Amino acid sequence: MLKPNLRRTCAALAAGTSLALALTACGGTTKKDVKDDNASAASAGKADPNAATKKGLTVGFLPKQVNNPYFTTADKGGEKAVTELGSTYKEVGPSSATDTAGQVSYVNTLTQQRVSAMAVSAQDPGALCTALKQAMSNGIKVVTYDSDTSPGCRNAFVSQAGAEDLGRTEVQLLAEQIGYKGEIAILSAAQTATNQNTWIGYMKDELKDPRYKDVRLVKIAYGNDDAQQSFQQTQGLLQEHPNLKGIISPTTVGIKAAAQYLSGSKYKGKVKLTGLGTPNDMRKYVKNGTVDAFELWDPAKLGDLAARTAVALASGQITGKEGETFKAGTTTYTIGKDGVINLGKPTVFDTKNIDQFDF
Ligand code: RAM
């Protein structure tokens, strides 16, 4: 929580001095923000579905992590769509997936640069809220994609697939591979990551079903979307739990590192691994028998939809309210509860289809 005198200073700064100064002094999160953020921040006013698509906008992309190939692909999809719609694309972001302070300062940078809209994959549900609200109060439209904030801190969230679907299907995939019996672990990304934590919540719920009565989740490890940390965490999981039968890694960085470790160890093919990976990262591990099946959506399509949502918001075609519809390319999307827009269903990749995909 900001101290009262700092709060006053912030208000005075915002009112009387440059926006930049107020942002620097007052960014960050307070507990109160998180509590107040449960209702979606659909923009005020009415949507005009027939409004023309504005050109000449600037759309800033702020991924969780710039040097993560998943975001390189996703944001390229965003860039292509923004350019196609006649606007300017830019990308800023931290190189570590656990640098929430860095993400806050990038939000502030985009706000100071007066972009028309920003698309953000959040490292933490609450940490960016003060900064994002400041952006929205400056007329900037905020779309989260891939990993959401609390709903009140953005206008809409472009979700890669139903979160519940993703969580449950990963458990289903692994349980089938281990014959519904044995110890399993999860190798996640950052401990605060909204998307991974939501999926893990559904995994735990799925595991309550009686058909998993012989499956036991023994540990959730965090590799922070860092290849080396994820590799070491996998090694640690096997050392600590010698009877481990399977690992779910709902992160492209984690699953690749875990596959790399397993593939060079005595556990190859014996300890099963599934989760969310890209076909290009995972092809060789599917072909060499380390991995049977895993899943993902097309990251470029997620970036594309985030860009088109940002432009539709900035053009006044949607405000982020439930029930509004808009056209993105040739598909019409309907905004769901809490301003969530769903890209579609994930694809399961295995030895039969993996060669048909190139991302
Ligand atoms: C990593 C990131 C990202 C997640 C994918 C599956 O690249 O954690 O947020 O959506 O994995």
Short mmCIF file of C-alpha atoms and ligand atoms in Angstrom, two decimals:
data_model
loop_
_atom_site.label_atom_id
_atom_site.label_comp_id
_atom_site.label_asym_id
_atom_site.label_seq_id
_atom_site.Cartn_x
_atom_site.Cartn_y
_atom_site.Cartn_z
CA MET A 1 0.00 0.00 0.00
CA LEU A 2 1.31 3.51 -0.75
CA LYS A 3 1.88 5.65 2.34
CA PRO A 4 -0.67 8.54 2.57
CA ASN A 5 1.99 11.20 1.98
CA LEU A 6 3.38 9.31 -1.00
CA ARG A 7 -0.16 8.89 -2.28
CA ARG A 8 -0.63 12.69 -2.04
CA THR A 9 2.67 13.25 -3.78
CA CYS A 10 1.61 10.88 -6.53
CA ALA A 11 -1.70 12.65 -7.02
CA ALA A 12 0.07 15.99 -7.12
CA LEU A 13 2.64 14.69 -9.55
CA ALA A 14 0.00 13.24 -11.81
CA ALA A 15 -1.97 16.49 -11.75
CA GLY A 16 0.78 19.02 -11.91
CA THR A 17 3.91 17.63 -13.48
CA SER A 18 4.96 15.45 -16.35
CA LEU A 19 3.31 12.11 -16.76
CA ALA A 20 6.73 10.51 -16.91
CA LEU A 21 7.68 11.74 -13.46
CA ALA A 22 4.41 10.65 -11.89
CA LEU A 23 4.75 7.23 -13.46
CA THR A 24 8.27 6.73 -12.20
CA ALA A 25 7.39 7.69 -8.68
CA CYS A 26 4.11 5.88 -8.44
CA GLY A 27 4.31 2.65 -10.47
CA GLY A 28 4.13 -0.74 -8.78
CA THR A 29 1.46 -2.67 -7.01
CA THR A 30 -0.47 -2.24 -3.83
CA LYS A 31 -2.49 -4.94 -2.08
CA LYS A 32 -5.58 -2.79 -2.47
CA ASP A 33 -5.25 -2.81 -6.27
CA VAL A 34 -5.37 -6.58 -6.35
CA LYS A 35 -8.52 -6.69 -4.25
CA ASP A 36 -10.29 -4.12 -6.39
CA ASP A 37 -9.38 -5.77 -9.64
CA ASN A 38 -11.82 -8.60 -9.90
CA ALA A 39 -14.30 -6.92 -12.23
CA SER A 40 -13.17 -6.61 -15.83
CA ALA A 41 -12.14 -3.10 -16.93
CA ALA A 42 -14.32 -2.85 -20.04
CA SER A 43 -13.81 0.70 -21.31
CA ALA A 44 -16.55 3.22 -20.67
CA GLY A 45 -18.90 4.05 -23.52
CA LYS A 46 -20.68 1.92 -26.05
CA ALA A 47 -19.06 -0.27 -28.63
CA ASP A 48 -19.76 0.59 -32.27
CA PRO A 49 -19.30 -2.67 -34.19
CA ASN A 50 -19.55 -0.74 -37.47
CA ALA A 51 -16.83 1.80 -36.63
CA ALA A 52 -14.03 1.89 -39.20
CA THR A 53 -10.78 0.14 -38.27
CA LYS A 54 -8.39 2.96 -37.37
CA LYS A 55 -5.07 3.15 -39.16
CA GLY A 56 -1.90 4.86 -38.05
CA LEU A 57 -2.16 3.51 -34.49
CA THR A 58 0.83 2.32 -32.48
CA VAL A 59 0.47 -1.06 -30.78
CA GLY A 60 3.14 -2.07 -28.25
CA PHE A 61 3.70 -5.73 -27.41
CA LEU A 62 5.12 -6.54 -23.97
CA PRO A 63 5.71 -10.29 -23.60
CA LYS A 64 6.71 -12.02 -20.35
CA GLN A 65 10.16 -12.53 -21.79
CA VAL A 66 11.64 -11.27 -25.08
CA ASN A 67 14.25 -13.98 -25.60
CA ASN A 68 11.77 -16.86 -25.37
CA PRO A 69 11.17 -18.44 -28.81
CA TYR A 70 7.49 -18.91 -27.96
CA PHE A 71 7.07 -15.13 -27.64
CA THR A 72 9.21 -14.49 -30.71
CA THR A 73 6.68 -16.51 -32.72
CA ALA A 74 3.65 -15.03 -30.94
CA ASP A 75 4.80 -11.45 -31.34
CA LYS A 76 5.73 -11.97 -35.00
CA GLY A 77 2.09 -12.95 -35.49
CA GLY A 78 1.16 -9.70 -33.72
CA GLU A 79 3.52 -7.64 -35.85
CA LYS A 80 2.16 -9.10 -39.07
CA ALA A 81 -1.44 -8.31 -38.09
CA VAL A 82 -0.67 -4.77 -36.86
CA THR A 83 1.19 -3.98 -40.08
CA GLU A 84 -1.55 -5.51 -42.23
CA LEU A 85 -4.09 -3.27 -40.46
CA GLY A 86 -2.09 -0.15 -41.35
CA SER A 87 -0.63 0.55 -37.91
CA THR A 88 2.82 0.52 -36.30
CA TYR A 89 4.09 -2.33 -34.14
CA LYS A 90 6.72 -2.19 -31.44
CA GLU A 91 7.96 -4.67 -28.86
CA VAL A 92 9.59 -4.08 -25.48
CA GLY A 93 10.10 -6.49 -22.58
CA PRO A 94 12.42 -8.08 -20.03
CA SER A 95 14.71 -11.00 -20.77
CA SER A 96 13.89 -12.77 -17.50
CA ALA A 97 10.46 -14.29 -16.79
CA THR A 98 10.77 -13.30 -13.12
CA ASP A 99 11.41 -9.57 -13.61
CA THR A 100 8.06 -8.04 -12.66
CA ALA A 101 9.68 -4.70 -11.83
CA GLY A 102 11.09 -4.69 -15.36
CA GLN A 103 7.63 -5.35 -16.79
CA VAL A 104 6.20 -2.47 -14.75
CA SER A 105 8.79 -0.08 -16.12
CA TYR A 106 8.11 -1.26 -19.70
CA VAL A 107 4.38 -0.56 -19.21
CA ASN A 108 5.35 2.92 -18.06
CA THR A 109 7.63 3.37 -21.07
CA LEU A 110 4.81 2.48 -23.46
CA THR A 111 2.47 4.84 -21.61
CA GLN A 112 4.99 7.67 -21.81
CA GLN A 113 5.35 6.98 -25.52
CA ARG A 114 1.57 7.33 -25.80
CA VAL A 115 0.96 4.13 -27.74
CA SER A 116 -2.67 3.59 -28.78
CA ALA A 117 -2.83 0.11 -27.29
CA MET A 118 -0.61 -2.44 -25.61
CA ALA A 119 -0.70 -6.24 -25.59
CA VAL A 120 0.83 -7.65 -22.41
CA SER A 121 1.63 -11.19 -21.22
CA ALA A 122 1.81 -10.70 -17.46
CA GLN A 123 4.43 -12.34 -15.24
CA ASP A 124 2.19 -11.75 -12.22
CA PRO A 125 -1.56 -11.07 -11.88
CA GLY A 126 -1.24 -8.01 -9.64
CA ALA A 127 2.20 -6.46 -10.05
CA LEU A 128 1.40 -4.55 -13.24
CA CYS A 129 -1.99 -3.28 -12.13
CA THR A 130 -1.13 0.25 -11.00
CA ALA A 131 0.89 0.87 -14.16
CA LEU A 132 -1.75 -0.64 -16.48
CA LYS A 133 -4.53 1.36 -14.85
CA GLN A 134 -2.49 4.48 -15.37
CA ALA A 135 -2.14 3.52 -19.04
CA MET A 136 -5.90 2.98 -19.36
CA SER A 137 -6.65 6.28 -17.66
CA ASN A 138 -4.47 7.90 -20.32
CA GLY A 139 -6.76 6.45 -22.99
CA ILE A 140 -4.51 3.54 -23.88
CA LYS A 141 -6.30 0.25 -24.56
CA VAL A 142 -4.84 -2.72 -22.72
CA VAL A 143 -5.11 -6.31 -23.93
CA THR A 144 -3.49 -9.14 -22.04
CA TYR A 145 -2.57 -12.23 -24.04
CA ASP A 146 -1.09 -15.59 -23.01
CA SER A 147 -0.95 -14.71 -19.27
CA ASP A 148 -3.61 -12.49 -17.73
CA THR A 149 -3.63 -9.87 -15.00
CA SER A 150 -6.55 -9.51 -12.64
CA PRO A 151 -9.48 -8.61 -14.91
CA GLY A 152 -9.76 -5.02 -13.64
CA CYS A 153 -6.28 -4.16 -14.91
CA ARG A 154 -6.96 -4.62 -18.62
CA ASN A 155 -9.77 -4.19 -21.16
CA ALA A 156 -9.70 -7.74 -22.51
CA PHE A 157 -7.72 -10.99 -22.26
CA VAL A 158 -6.92 -13.07 -25.33
CA SER A 159 -6.65 -16.62 -24.03
CA GLN A 160 -4.78 -19.29 -25.97
CA ALA A 161 -7.40 -21.98 -25.28
CA GLY A 162 -9.81 -22.69 -22.47
CA ALA A 163 -7.66 -22.72 -19.31
CA GLU A 164 -9.75 -25.54 -17.89
CA ASP A 165 -9.35 -27.58 -21.05
CA LEU A 166 -5.59 -27.14 -20.97
CA GLY A 167 -5.19 -28.10 -17.33
CA ARG A 168 -7.42 -31.16 -17.51
CA THR A 169 -6.12 -32.49 -20.84
CA GLU A 170 -2.50 -32.38 -19.66
CA VAL A 171 -3.40 -34.63 -16.72
CA GLN A 172 -5.41 -36.88 -19.04
CA LEU A 173 -2.48 -37.18 -21.47
CA LEU A 174 0.01 -38.08 -18.74
CA ALA A 175 -2.32 -40.44 -16.87
CA GLU A 176 -2.87 -42.42 -20.02
CA GLN A 177 0.88 -42.60 -20.66
CA ILE A 178 1.63 -43.93 -17.16
CA GLY A 179 -1.32 -46.33 -17.08
CA TYR A 180 -3.16 -44.30 -14.40
CA LYS A 181 -0.67 -45.27 -11.72
CA GLY A 182 2.30 -43.71 -9.93
CA GLU A 183 3.92 -40.50 -8.73
CA ILE A 184 3.88 -37.45 -10.92
CA ALA A 185 5.34 -33.95 -10.70
CA ILE A 186 4.81 -30.60 -12.40
CA LEU A 187 7.67 -28.50 -13.75
CA SER A 188 6.23 -25.01 -14.07
CA ALA A 189 7.56 -21.60 -15.13
CA ALA A 190 7.65 -18.69 -12.64
CA GLN A 191 5.89 -19.17 -9.33
CA THR A 192 3.75 -16.06 -9.97
CA ALA A 193 2.81 -16.80 -13.61
CA THR A 194 -0.95 -16.32 -13.95
CA ASN A 195 -1.38 -18.72 -16.85
CA GLN A 196 0.61 -21.63 -15.40
CA ASN A 197 -1.02 -21.23 -11.98
CA THR A 198 -4.49 -21.27 -13.50
CA TRP A 199 -3.71 -24.45 -15.44
CA ILE A 200 -2.16 -26.10 -12.37
CA GLY A 201 -5.35 -25.31 -10.43
CA TYR A 202 -7.35 -27.29 -13.02
CA MET A 203 -4.76 -30.11 -13.02
CA LYS A 204 -5.21 -30.52 -9.26
CA ASP A 205 -8.96 -30.52 -9.68
CA GLU A 206 -8.79 -33.10 -12.47
CA LEU A 207 -6.66 -35.33 -10.22
CA LYS A 208 -9.51 -35.46 -7.69
CA ASP A 209 -11.48 -37.66 -10.08
CA PRO A 210 -11.59 -41.27 -8.79
CA ARG A 211 -9.99 -42.58 -11.97
CA TYR A 212 -6.72 -40.99 -10.76
CA LYS A 213 -6.89 -42.62 -7.32
CA ASP A 214 -3.51 -44.29 -7.92
CA VAL A 215 -1.85 -41.17 -9.31
CA ARG A 216 -0.11 -38.92 -6.79
CA LEU A 217 1.19 -35.39 -7.43
CA VAL A 218 4.36 -35.27 -5.32
CA LYS A 219 5.89 -31.91 -6.23
CA ILE A 220 5.52 -28.69 -8.19
CA ALA A 221 8.92 -27.35 -9.24
CA TYR A 222 9.63 -23.96 -10.84
CA GLY A 223 12.18 -23.56 -13.62
CA ASN A 224 11.32 -19.87 -14.20
CA ASP A 225 11.24 -20.28 -17.99
CA ASP A 226 15.01 -20.49 -17.86
CA ALA A 227 16.54 -23.45 -19.73
CA GLN A 228 19.28 -24.18 -17.21
CA GLN A 229 17.09 -23.83 -14.12
CA SER A 230 14.42 -26.04 -15.72
CA PHE A 231 17.03 -28.70 -16.57
CA GLN A 232 18.35 -28.68 -13.00
CA GLN A 233 14.87 -28.78 -11.52
CA THR A 234 14.10 -31.88 -13.61
CA GLN A 235 17.28 -33.53 -12.40
CA GLY A 236 16.31 -32.61 -8.82
CA LEU A 237 12.81 -34.06 -9.23
CA LEU A 238 14.24 -37.43 -10.27
CA GLN A 239 16.78 -37.42 -7.45
CA GLU A 240 14.19 -36.57 -4.82
CA HIS A 241 11.53 -38.90 -6.19
CA PRO A 242 13.19 -42.00 -7.64
CA ASN A 243 9.78 -43.59 -8.23
CA LEU A 244 8.52 -40.72 -10.34
CA LYS A 245 6.53 -41.98 -13.31
CA GLY A 246 5.71 -38.77 -15.11
CA ILE A 247 6.17 -35.01 -15.42
CA ILE A 248 3.82 -32.34 -16.76
CA SER A 249 5.57 -29.17 -17.86
CA PRO A 250 3.08 -26.50 -18.94
CA THR A 251 5.75 -24.23 -20.39
CA THR A 252 7.61 -24.41 -23.68
CA VAL A 253 10.93 -23.67 -21.99
CA GLY A 254 10.34 -26.21 -19.20
CA ILE A 255 9.20 -29.11 -21.36
CA LYS A 256 12.13 -28.68 -23.74
CA ALA A 257 14.67 -28.65 -20.89
CA ALA A 258 13.00 -31.62 -19.19
CA ALA A 259 13.03 -33.57 -22.48
CA GLN A 260 16.68 -32.74 -22.92
CA TYR A 261 17.49 -34.05 -19.45
CA LEU A 262 15.39 -37.22 -19.75
CA SER A 263 16.66 -37.98 -23.23
CA GLY A 264 20.26 -38.14 -22.01
CA SER A 265 19.46 -40.14 -18.87
CA LYS A 266 18.49 -43.65 -17.87
CA TYR A 267 14.91 -42.39 -17.48
CA LYS A 268 14.42 -41.88 -21.22
CA GLY A 269 11.10 -43.40 -22.28
CA LYS A 270 10.53 -44.68 -18.72
CA VAL A 271 9.58 -41.43 -17.04
CA LYS A 272 6.86 -39.93 -19.21
CA LEU A 273 6.78 -36.24 -20.05
CA THR A 274 3.96 -34.12 -21.42
CA GLY A 275 2.79 -30.53 -21.26
CA LEU A 276 2.97 -27.52 -23.53
CA GLY A 277 5.75 -27.35 -26.10
CA THR A 278 6.36 -26.22 -29.65
CA PRO A 279 6.58 -28.89 -32.35
CA ASN A 280 9.94 -27.52 -33.52
CA ASP A 281 11.45 -27.77 -30.01
CA MET A 282 9.99 -31.18 -29.30
CA ARG A 283 10.27 -32.98 -32.66
CA LYS A 284 13.52 -34.74 -31.89
CA TYR A 285 12.32 -35.91 -28.47
CA VAL A 286 9.15 -37.35 -29.96
CA LYS A 287 11.18 -39.10 -32.64
CA ASN A 288 13.77 -40.50 -30.19
CA GLY A 289 11.12 -41.92 -27.87
CA THR A 290 11.52 -39.50 -24.94
CA VAL A 291 8.06 -37.97 -25.38
CA ASP A 292 4.83 -39.64 -26.58
CA ALA A 293 2.50 -36.66 -26.90
CA PHE A 294 2.19 -33.01 -25.81
CA GLU A 295 0.05 -30.07 -26.82
CA LEU A 296 -0.01 -26.39 -27.75
CA TRP A 297 -1.89 -23.77 -29.75
CA ASP A 298 -0.30 -21.82 -32.59
CA PRO A 299 1.53 -18.93 -30.85
CA ALA A 300 1.50 -16.82 -34.04
CA LYS A 301 -2.28 -17.03 -34.13
CA LEU A 302 -2.42 -15.91 -30.50
CA GLY A 303 -0.28 -12.84 -31.31
CA ASP A 304 -2.42 -12.15 -34.36
CA LEU A 305 -5.63 -12.21 -32.31
CA ALA A 306 -4.09 -10.05 -29.55
CA ALA A 307 -3.12 -7.45 -32.17
CA ARG A 308 -6.53 -7.47 -33.82
CA THR A 309 -8.25 -7.19 -30.43
CA ALA A 310 -6.03 -4.21 -29.53
CA VAL A 311 -6.89 -2.46 -32.81
CA ALA A 312 -10.63 -3.24 -32.43
CA LEU A 313 -10.56 -1.71 -28.92
CA ALA A 314 -8.66 1.36 -30.10
CA SER A 315 -11.12 1.74 -33.01
CA GLY A 316 -14.13 1.63 -30.65
CA GLN A 317 -15.54 -1.53 -32.25
CA ILE A 318 -15.47 -3.26 -28.86
CA THR A 319 -15.03 -2.10 -25.27
CA GLY A 320 -14.27 -5.47 -23.69
CA LYS A 321 -17.77 -6.18 -22.39
CA GLU A 322 -19.18 -9.70 -22.35
CA GLY A 323 -21.30 -10.43 -25.44
CA GLU A 324 -19.64 -7.93 -27.80
CA THR A 325 -18.51 -9.44 -31.10
CA PHE A 326 -15.81 -8.43 -33.55
CA LYS A 327 -14.15 -9.73 -36.65
CA ALA A 328 -10.50 -10.73 -36.57
CA GLY A 329 -9.43 -11.73 -40.06
CA THR A 330 -12.19 -13.99 -41.30
CA THR A 331 -13.36 -15.19 -37.88
CA THR A 332 -15.94 -13.54 -35.65
CA TYR A 333 -15.12 -13.69 -31.95
CA THR A 334 -17.47 -13.10 -29.03
CA ILE A 335 -16.15 -11.61 -25.81
CA GLY A 336 -16.89 -13.90 -22.89
CA LYS A 337 -17.19 -13.42 -19.13
CA ASP A 338 -14.59 -11.08 -17.59
CA GLY A 339 -13.53 -9.83 -21.02
CA VAL A 340 -11.97 -13.13 -22.08
CA ILE A 341 -11.61 -13.97 -25.78
CA ASN A 342 -10.75 -17.57 -26.59
CA LEU A 343 -8.47 -18.42 -29.49
CA GLY A 344 -9.69 -22.00 -29.81
CA LYS A 345 -8.71 -25.57 -29.00
CA PRO A 346 -5.12 -26.72 -28.53
CA THR A 347 -3.60 -29.35 -30.82
CA VAL A 348 -2.08 -32.58 -29.49
CA PHE A 349 1.19 -33.48 -31.23
CA ASP A 350 2.63 -36.99 -31.47
CA THR A 351 4.73 -39.02 -33.85
CA LYS A 352 1.88 -39.22 -36.36
CA ASN A 353 1.28 -35.50 -36.93
CA ILE A 354 4.34 -33.60 -35.64
CA ASP A 355 5.90 -33.22 -39.08
CA GLN A 356 2.89 -31.30 -40.32
CA PHE A 357 3.72 -28.33 -38.06
CA ASP A 358 6.47 -25.77 -38.31
CA PHE A 359 6.55 -23.45 -35.31
C1 RAM B 1 6.23 -20.40 -22.03
C2 RAM B 1 5.61 -19.23 -21.31
C3 RAM B 1 4.23 -18.89 -21.83
C4 RAM B 1 3.36 -20.14 -21.96
C5 RAM B 1 4.05 -21.17 -22.81
C6 RAM B 1 3.25 -22.44 -22.92
O1 RAM B 1 6.78 -20.02 -23.24
O2 RAM B 1 5.53 -19.51 -19.94
O3 RAM B 1 3.61 -17.96 -20.98
O4 RAM B 1 2.10 -19.82 -22.52
O5 RAM B 1 5.31 -21.47 -22.24
#
